[in-house]
Amino acid sequence: MLLWWWSAVFLMFIHGSRAQQTYVDNKQLACEENATTALGYVCNSPATSPTCQSYVTFRSQPPLYNTPSSIATLLHSNPNDITALNNFSSNSATIPANTVVVVPIRNCSCSGGYYQHNASYVRQSGNETFFTIANNTYEGLTTCQAMITQNTLDYRNLVVGDNITIPLRCACPTATQTAAGIRYLLTYLITWGDTFTSMSETFGGVDVQSILDANELSPTHVIFPFTPILIPLTTVPTRINTSATPATPPAPPTIPVAPSGGGSSSNKWVFVGVGIGVGLLLIVSLSGFLVWFFRRRKIQNQRILPPAKHTPPKVMIPSESKSWSVSSEGIRIAIESLTVYKYAELQKATGDFREENRVKGSVYRGIFNGDFAAVKIMKGDVSGEINILKQINHSNIIRLSGFCVHQGNTYLVYEFAENGSLSDWLHSTKNTKNKDSVLGWKQRVQIAHDVADALNYLHNFITPPYVHKNLKCSNVLLDSNMRAKITNFGLARSVDDNEDGELQLTRHVVGTFGYMPPEYIENGLITPKMDVFALGVLISELLSGKEATTTTAATTTGSPEKDEEKDVVHVQLSEKIKEVVGGENVREKLAAFMDGDLKGEYPLELAYSMAEVACKCVAADLNDRPHVAEVFVVLSKILSSSEDWDPSDELEHSRSLSHGR
Ligand SMILES: *[C@@H]1O[C@H](CO)[C@@H](O)[C@H](O)[C@H]1NC(C)=O
Ligand SMILES: *[C@@H]1O[C@H](CO)[C@@H](O)[C@H](O)[C@H]1NC(C)=O
Ligand SMILES: *[C@@H]1O[C@H](CO)[C@@H](O)[C@H](O)[C@H]1NC(C)=O
Ligand SMILES: *[C@@H]1O[C@H](CO)[C@@H](O)[C@H](O)[C@H]1NC(C)=O
Ligand SMILES: *[C@@H]1O[C@H](CO)[C@@H](O)[C@H](O)[C@H]1NC(C)=O
Ligand SMILES: *[C@@H]1O[C@H](CO)[C@@H](O)[C@H](O)[C@H]1NC(C)=O
Ligand SMILES: *[C@@H]1O[C@H](CO)[C@@H](O)[C@H](O)[C@H]1NC(C)=O
Ligand SMILES: *[C@@H]1O[C@H](CO)[C@@H](O)[C@H](O)[C@H]1NC(C)=O
C-alpha cells in the first residue's frame, strides 16, 4: 500500500543511512522460532576487518561469576585484561553483585555469516536449558537460537556435563562507522531503567543517534531488558561508573516519554506530508514523537533520570476519608474551566436521578439550561479522569463540563451523546432488528476515523501524552450526527504521571478481554501501541459487526483455545482478522467476514484496506504495529474514497438513519 511505503521512505529519510546491525527485539525469547536477528550480528564488512577487538558487558553474578577470573573463564576472555580495564585490585577480587564489568574480547570474528566470539559452557544441573544458559547465565550475550544452530547437541535432550559452544555476540564496525571515527563496538546488556540517553551517558556521551543507527532503531522503538545492544565507541572503553545495584528483583519497569520538542537528540518534531486522493493534502504532524523506554521505578542512580520536564499542575481529589467540602473547594480553584455544580442542581436536572433518566449503569440524562448532559456517578478518587478530561479539547473526545462532589460521590457532568454507544449499534440491535438502526458503510468508516483522530490527539498532541488503556466499542459514543466521541478515561494513564515523571509498568492488569494486547496481558507493558491494538479490534468490529470476543460451543475444529470447564471456545476477533487478511481467497473470506447487516452495500476494495489496517494494528509484536498517526492517515484516505462511493444510495441511507432512534 502506497501509504505504508511512504512511511517507510519517510523513516529511512529521517534516520539516514542505517545498514548496520538489527536489534534483536525480544525475538530471543522464542527459541523454537527461527528469527534471523536472534542468530547473531551479521558479518557486514568482511573485507575490512575479518577479526577485530571488541567489548561486551557482563553484570557480576554471585556466587559463581563475581571475580575477574571466573568471568574471564565464562566468557573466554583474559582475566588480566578485565582486571586492568575495570581497575579491580586483582584477578580474584570480589566484584559486588550487578556491577557492570567491561570485558575485552580480543578476537571477534566471522563464522557462519555472524560475528561472534566462542566460549564454552559445561552444563551444571538438570534444570538448565539453552534458554536459561543464554538468558540467565550469559545474561543475554547469546541466544538459544544461536546455540541451537551452532551445537550438534539436541537441545531437548541435554545431560549434565554436556560441553556446549556459546557463540557470544560481538560485532566489528562497518566501513561507514570506521569512516565516522568509530573504532569499537561494545555489546551492552540492557537492563531495567535503561534508555538511549542513559546508555549514551554511561559510555561517556556517545551520540544517541549513533547508537540508534548502529542498531537500526528509531527513537520510538521499545527496547527490552536482557537483550544486547551495540554501543559504537571512538575510544577504548573505561571502567563504568555505576554503584552496584542491589540484587533484589527489579521493581516494575516504567516507560516514560521524553517531552515533546525537548532537547534530547532522540526526540524530534517531525512533519510529514502525504498526498492523498485528488488534490487532498493531509499534513500530519507526528509531533511529540514518543520515545519509549523501560525505566525502573526506583531510581538508584542519577544517570538514568529522565530529562527534567514540565508537568501541568495536578488536581488531587482526596480520598473519601478526607473532607469532601474542602476538596471541592480545592478543585474549584484549580479547575476554572469546569462548572462546579451544587447537588441540588443535579437533582433538578435529572429529576432526582429518576429511573427513566438512567442511560446506563450509573449514567443519567439531565437537562441543564435546556441542553442535555450526561451525569455519571462515581465513587472514590476520580481525580485521574478529571485531570485528563479538563485539559482535553477535541471534538472526538467526550467533553467534561462540570462536576459535583456530594457525600463521598463525585458526579461528573459530560456532554450528551444522543445516539448512545457504538456497541449498542453494532451488537445489541441484532436482537431488536430495527432496520433503521444499522450503521452504513460511510458511517462506519467515519467512526473509525474519528476514534483514530482522538487517539492521535491523546498520544501526540497533548502534554503529557495519554494512553487511553480501555478503548472498546462501549466506550465510543455517537452524537446526533453519528460522529464518534471516546469516553471513559477511568483507566487512562499519563505517560509521566507519578512523582518521578514516569509511568509504571503495571502488575495489575485490568481491561477488557479481547482488546488487550499480548504485551499488556503478559508483562503489564503500557505503551500507546496498546491503544493501537484496541483500535484494530474496533475496526474489525465495525467491519464484521461481531464482538471482540465471541464464545461459541466447541466444534471439532481445534485451533481456538478451549475453555477447561465447558466445551466452549473463545474466538478473538484480533485473531480472526489475521486469518481473513492472510493467505488465499482473501475476497471470499472478507465477504464472509463482513457484517451481514450491511447487505453487501460496501466497496470491497476499501473494506479490504480497512481490514488490512486493522490487521497491522493487532500485530502481536508491538513494534510491528503502526503509530496511530499512520493509521489515521490511512483511514482519512479510506474516508475520502468512501465519500465518492455510491453517494445516492448512501444519502437515502443516512436520511433514514438521522430519523432513527
Ligand atoms: C533455523 O533455520 C536454519 C536455516 O534457515 C536451519 O538450519 C535451522 O535448523 C533452523 N532452526 C530451527 C530451530 O528451526
Ligand atoms: C583504581 O583503584 C585504585 C585503588 O584500588 C584507586 O586509587 C585509583 O584511583 C583507581 N583508578 C581509577 C582510574 O579509578
Ligand atoms: C586471537 O588473536 C590473537 C592476537 O590478538 C591471535 O594470536 C590468536 O591466534 C587469535 N585467536 C583466534 C582463535 O583467532
Ligand atoms: C537449578 O538447580 C540448582 C541445583 O541443582 C539450583 O541451585 C538452582 O536454583 C536451580 N535453578 C532453577 C532456575 O530452578
Ligand atoms: C532472564 O534473566 C533475567 C536475569 O536473571 C531474569 O530476571 C529474567 O526473568 C529472565 N527471563 C526469563 C524470560 O526467564
Ligand atoms: C565457534 O564455534 C562454532 C561451532 O563449534 C564453529 O563452527 C565456529 O567456527 C567457531 N568460531 C570461531 C570464531 O571459533
Ligand atoms: C569444551 O569444548 C571446548 C572446545 O570446543 C574446549 O576448549 C573445552 O576445554 C571443553 N571443555 C571441557 C570441560 O571439556
Ligand atoms: C565517574 O565518576 C567520577 C566520580 O564519581 C567522575 O569524576 C568521572 O568523571 C566519572 N566517569 C564517567 C565516565 O562518567
Coordinates of N, CA and C in Angstrom, one line a residue, residues 469-592:
K469 N -6.0 3.2 27.3 CA -6.0 1.9 28.0 C -7.2 1.1 28.0
N470 N -8.4 1.7 27.7 CA -9.6 0.9 27.8 C -10.5 1.2 26.6
L471 N -9.9 1.4 25.4 CA -10.7 1.6 24.3 C -11.5 0.4 23.9
K472 N -12.8 0.5 23.7 CA -13.6 -0.5 23.3 C -14.9 0.1 22.8
C473 N -15.7 -0.8 22.1 CA -16.9 -0.4 21.5 C -17.9 0.4 22.4
S474 N -18.0 -0.1 23.7 CA -18.9 0.5 24.6 C -18.4 1.9 25.1
N475 N -17.1 2.2 24.9 CA -16.6 3.5 25.3 C -16.5 4.4 24.1
V476 N -17.1 4.1 23.0 CA -17.2 5.0 21.9 C -18.7 5.4 21.8
L477 N -19.0 6.7 22.0 CA -20.3 7.2 22.0 C -20.6 7.9 20.6
L478 N -21.8 8.0 20.3 CA -22.2 8.6 19.0 C -23.1 9.8 19.2
D479 N -22.8 10.9 18.6 CA -23.6 12.1 18.9 C -24.7 12.2 17.8
S480 N -25.5 13.3 17.8 CA -26.6 13.3 16.9 C -26.3 13.2 15.5
N481 N -25.1 13.5 15.1 CA -24.6 13.4 13.7 C -23.9 12.1 13.5
M482 N -24.0 11.2 14.4 CA -23.3 9.9 14.3 C -21.8 10.1 14.2
R483 N -21.3 11.1 14.8 CA -19.8 11.3 15.0 C -19.4 10.7 16.3
A484 N -18.2 10.0 16.3 CA -17.8 9.3 17.5 C -17.1 10.2 18.5
K485 N -17.3 9.8 19.7 CA -16.6 10.5 20.8 C -16.2 9.5 21.8
I486 N -14.9 9.4 22.1 CA -14.5 8.4 23.0 C -14.6 8.9 24.5
T487 N -14.9 8.0 25.3 CA -15.2 8.3 26.7 C -14.6 7.3 27.7
N488 N -14.9 7.5 28.9 CA -14.4 6.5 30.0 C -12.9 6.5 30.1
F489 N -12.4 7.6 30.7 CA -11.0 7.7 31.0 C -10.5 7.2 32.3
G490 N -11.4 6.4 32.9 CA -11.1 5.9 34.3 C -9.8 5.2 34.3
L491 N -9.4 4.5 33.3 CA -8.1 3.8 33.3 C -7.0 4.5 32.6
A492 N -7.3 5.6 32.0 CA -6.2 6.3 31.2 C -5.1 6.7 32.0
R493 N -3.9 6.6 31.5 CA -2.7 6.9 32.2 C -1.9 7.9 31.4
S494 N -1.4 8.9 32.2 CA -0.4 9.8 31.6 C 0.8 9.0 31.5
V495 N 1.6 9.3 30.5 CA 2.9 8.5 30.4 C 3.9 9.1 31.3
D496 N 3.6 10.3 31.9 CA 4.5 10.6 33.1 C 3.7 11.1 34.2
D497 N 3.1 10.2 34.9 CA 2.1 10.5 35.8 C 2.5 10.5 37.3
N498 N 3.6 10.0 37.6 CA 4.0 10.0 39.1 C 5.1 10.9 39.4
E499 N 5.5 10.9 40.6 CA 6.5 11.9 41.0 C 7.8 11.9 40.3
D500 N 8.2 10.7 39.8 CA 9.4 10.6 39.1 C 9.2 11.0 37.6
G501 N 8.0 11.4 37.3 CA 7.8 11.7 35.9 C 7.7 10.4 35.1
E502 N 7.3 9.4 35.7 CA 7.3 8.1 34.9 C 6.0 7.3 35.1
L503 N 5.8 6.5 34.1 CA 4.6 5.7 34.2 C 5.1 4.3 34.6
Q504 N 4.4 3.7 35.6 CA 4.8 2.4 36.0 C 4.3 1.3 35.0
L505 N 5.1 0.3 34.9 CA 4.5 -0.8 34.1 C 3.7 -1.5 35.2
T506 N 2.5 -1.9 34.9 CA 1.7 -2.4 35.9 C 1.7 -3.9 36.1
R507 N 1.6 -4.3 37.3 CA 1.5 -5.8 37.5 C 0.0 -6.1 37.7
H508 N -0.8 -5.0 37.7 CA -2.2 -5.2 38.0 C -2.9 -5.0 36.7
V509 N -3.1 -6.1 35.9 CA -3.7 -6.0 34.6 C -5.2 -5.8 34.6
V510 N -5.7 -4.7 34.2 CA -7.1 -4.5 34.1 C -7.5 -4.1 32.7
G511 N -8.6 -4.5 32.3 CA -9.0 -4.1 30.9 C -10.1 -5.0 30.4
T512 N -10.3 -5.0 29.2 CA -11.4 -5.8 28.6 C -10.8 -6.9 27.7
F513 N -11.0 -8.1 28.0 CA -10.5 -9.2 27.3 C -10.9 -9.1 25.8
G514 N -10.0 -9.3 24.9 CA -10.3 -9.2 23.5 C -9.7 -7.9 23.0
Y515 N -9.6 -6.9 23.8 CA -9.0 -5.6 23.4 C -7.6 -5.5 23.9
M516 N -7.1 -6.3 24.8 CA -5.8 -6.1 25.4 C -4.7 -6.8 24.6
P517 N -3.6 -6.1 24.3 CA -2.6 -6.7 23.5 C -1.7 -7.7 24.4
P518 N -1.0 -8.6 23.7 CA -0.3 -9.6 24.4 C 0.7 -9.1 25.4
E519 N 1.4 -8.0 25.0 CA 2.5 -7.5 25.9 C 1.9 -6.9 27.2
Y520 N 0.6 -6.5 27.2 CA 0.0 -6.0 28.4 C -0.5 -7.1 29.2
I521 N -1.1 -8.1 28.6 CA -1.5 -9.3 29.4 C -0.3 -10.0 30.0
E522 N 0.7 -10.2 29.3 CA 1.9 -11.0 29.8 C 2.8 -10.2 30.7
N523 N 3.1 -8.9 30.3 CA 4.1 -8.2 31.1 C 3.5 -6.9 31.7
G524 N 2.3 -6.6 31.5 CA 1.7 -5.3 32.0 C 2.3 -4.1 31.4
L525 N 2.9 -4.3 30.2 CA 3.5 -3.1 29.5 C 2.5 -2.2 28.9
I526 N 2.6 -0.9 29.3 CA 1.7 0.1 28.8 C 2.4 1.0 27.8
T527 N 2.0 1.0 26.6 CA 2.5 2.0 25.6 C 1.4 2.4 24.7
P528 N 1.5 3.5 23.9 CA 0.5 3.9 23.0 C 0.1 2.8 22.1
K529 N 1.0 1.8 21.8 CA 0.6 0.7 20.9 C -0.5 -0.2 21.5
M530 N -0.7 0.0 22.8 CA -1.8 -0.7 23.4 C -3.2 -0.2 22.8
D531 N -3.3 1.1 22.7 CA -4.5 1.7 22.1 C -4.6 1.3 20.6
V532 N -3.4 1.3 20.0 CA -3.5 0.9 18.5 C -4.0 -0.5 18.4
F533 N -3.6 -1.4 19.3 CA -4.2 -2.8 19.2 C -5.7 -2.7 19.4
A534 N -6.2 -2.0 20.4 CA -7.6 -1.9 20.6 C -8.3 -1.3 19.4
L535 N -7.7 -0.3 18.8 CA -8.3 0.3 17.6 C -8.4 -0.7 16.5
G536 N -7.4 -1.6 16.3 CA -7.5 -2.6 15.3 C -8.7 -3.6 15.6
V537 N -8.9 -3.9 16.9 CA -10.1 -4.7 17.2 C -11.4 -4.0 16.9
L538 N -11.4 -2.7 17.2 CA -12.6 -1.9 17.0 C -12.9 -1.8 15.5
I539 N -11.9 -1.6 14.7 CA -12.1 -1.6 13.2 C -12.7 -2.9 12.7
S540 N -12.1 -4.0 13.3 CA -12.6 -5.3 12.9 C -14.1 -5.5 13.3
E541 N -14.5 -4.9 14.4 CA -15.9 -4.9 14.9 C -16.7 -4.2 13.9
L542 N -16.2 -3.0 13.5 CA -17.0 -2.2 12.6 C -17.2 -2.9 11.2
L543 N -16.2 -3.7 10.8 CA -16.3 -4.4 9.6 C -17.3 -5.6 9.7
S544 N -17.1 -6.3 10.8 CA -17.8 -7.6 10.9 C -19.1 -7.5 11.7
G545 N -19.3 -6.5 12.5 CA -20.4 -6.5 13.4 C -20.3 -7.5 14.5
K546 N -19.2 -8.2 14.6 CA -19.0 -9.2 15.6 C -18.3 -8.6 16.8
E547 N -18.5 -9.2 18.0 CA -17.9 -8.7 19.2 C -16.4 -9.1 19.3
A548 N -15.7 -8.4 20.1 CA -14.2 -8.6 20.2 C -13.9 -10.0 20.6
T549 N -14.7 -10.6 21.4 CA -14.5 -12.0 21.8 C -15.9 -12.6 21.7
T550 N -15.9 -13.7 21.0 CA -17.2 -14.5 20.9 C -16.9 -15.8 21.5
T551 N -17.9 -16.3 22.2 CA -17.9 -17.6 22.8 C -18.9 -18.5 22.1
T552 N -18.4 -19.6 21.5 CA -19.3 -20.5 20.9 C -19.1 -21.9 21.4
A553 N -20.1 -22.7 21.2 CA -20.0 -24.1 21.6 C -18.8 -24.7 20.8
A554 N -18.1 -25.6 21.4 CA -16.9 -26.2 20.7 C -17.4 -27.1 19.5
T555 N -16.7 -26.9 18.4 CA -16.9 -27.8 17.3 C -15.6 -28.7 17.2
T556 N -15.5 -29.4 16.2 CA -14.3 -30.3 16.1 C -13.1 -29.6 15.7
T557 N -13.2 -28.4 15.2 CA -12.0 -27.6 14.8 C -11.2 -27.3 16.0
G558 N -9.9 -27.6 16.0 CA -9.1 -27.5 17.2 C -8.5 -26.2 17.5
S559 N -8.3 -25.3 16.6 CA -7.4 -24.2 16.7 C -7.7 -23.2 17.9
P560 N -8.9 -22.7 18.1 CA -9.0 -21.7 19.2 C -8.9 -22.4 20.6
E561 N -8.6 -21.5 21.5 CA -8.3 -22.0 22.9 C -9.6 -22.6 23.5
K562 N -9.4 -23.7 24.1 CA -10.6 -24.3 24.7 C -10.7 -23.9 26.2
D563 N -12.0 -23.7 26.6 CA -12.2 -23.5 28.0 C -12.1 -24.8 28.7
E564 N -11.6 -24.8 29.9 CA -11.4 -26.0 30.6 C -12.6 -26.7 31.1
E565 N -13.5 -25.9 31.7 CA -14.7 -26.5 32.3 C -15.7 -27.0 31.3
K566 N -16.0 -26.1 30.3 CA -17.0 -26.4 29.4 C -16.5 -26.6 28.0
D567 N -17.3 -27.1 27.1 CA -16.9 -27.2 25.8 C -17.2 -26.0 25.0
V568 N -16.6 -24.9 25.4 CA -16.8 -23.6 24.6 C -15.5 -23.1 24.1
V569 N -15.5 -22.4 23.0 CA -14.2 -21.8 22.5 C -14.4 -20.3 22.5
H570 N -13.3 -19.6 22.8 CA -13.3 -18.2 22.8 C -12.6 -17.8 21.5
V571 N -13.4 -17.1 20.6 CA -12.8 -16.7 19.4 C -12.4 -15.2 19.5
Q572 N -11.2 -14.8 19.3 CA -10.7 -13.4 19.4 C -10.8 -12.8 18.0
L573 N -11.5 -11.7 17.9 CA -11.6 -11.0 16.6 C -10.2 -10.6 16.1
S574 N -9.3 -10.3 17.0 CA -8.0 -9.9 16.6 C -7.3 -11.1 15.9
E575 N -7.6 -12.3 16.2 CA -7.0 -13.5 15.5 C -7.8 -13.7 14.2
K576 N -9.1 -13.5 14.2 CA -9.9 -13.7 13.1 C -9.5 -12.8 11.9
I577 N -9.3 -11.6 12.2 CA -8.9 -10.6 11.2 C -7.6 -11.0 10.5
K578 N -6.7 -11.6 11.2 CA -5.5 -12.0 10.6 C -5.7 -13.2 9.6
E579 N -6.6 -14.1 10.0 CA -7.0 -15.2 9.1 C -7.6 -14.6 7.8
V580 N -8.4 -13.6 8.0 CA -9.1 -13.0 6.8 C -8.1 -12.4 5.8
V581 N -7.2 -11.6 6.4 CA -6.3 -10.8 5.5 C -5.2 -11.7 5.0
G582 N -4.8 -12.7 5.7 CA -3.7 -13.5 5.3 C -4.1 -14.7 4.3
G583 N -3.2 -15.2 3.6 CA -3.4 -16.4 2.8 C -4.1 -16.1 1.5
E584 N -4.9 -17.2 1.1 CA -5.5 -17.2 -0.2 C -7.0 -16.8 -0.1
N585 N -7.7 -16.6 -1.2 CA -9.1 -16.3 -1.3 C -9.5 -15.2 -0.4
V586 N -8.7 -14.1 -0.4 CA -9.0 -13.0 0.6 C -10.4 -12.4 0.3
R587 N -10.7 -12.3 -1.0 CA -12.0 -11.7 -1.3 C -13.2 -12.5 -0.7
E588 N -13.2 -13.8 -0.9 CA -14.2 -14.6 -0.3 C -14.3 -14.5 1.2
K589 N -13.1 -14.7 1.8 CA -13.0 -14.7 3.2 C -13.5 -13.3 3.8
L590 N -13.1 -12.2 3.1 CA -13.5 -10.9 3.6 C -15.1 -10.8 3.5
A591 N -15.6 -11.2 2.3 CA -17.0 -11.0 2.1 C -17.8 -11.8 3.2
A592 N -17.3 -13.0 3.6 CA -17.9 -13.7 4.6 C -17.8 -13.1 6.0

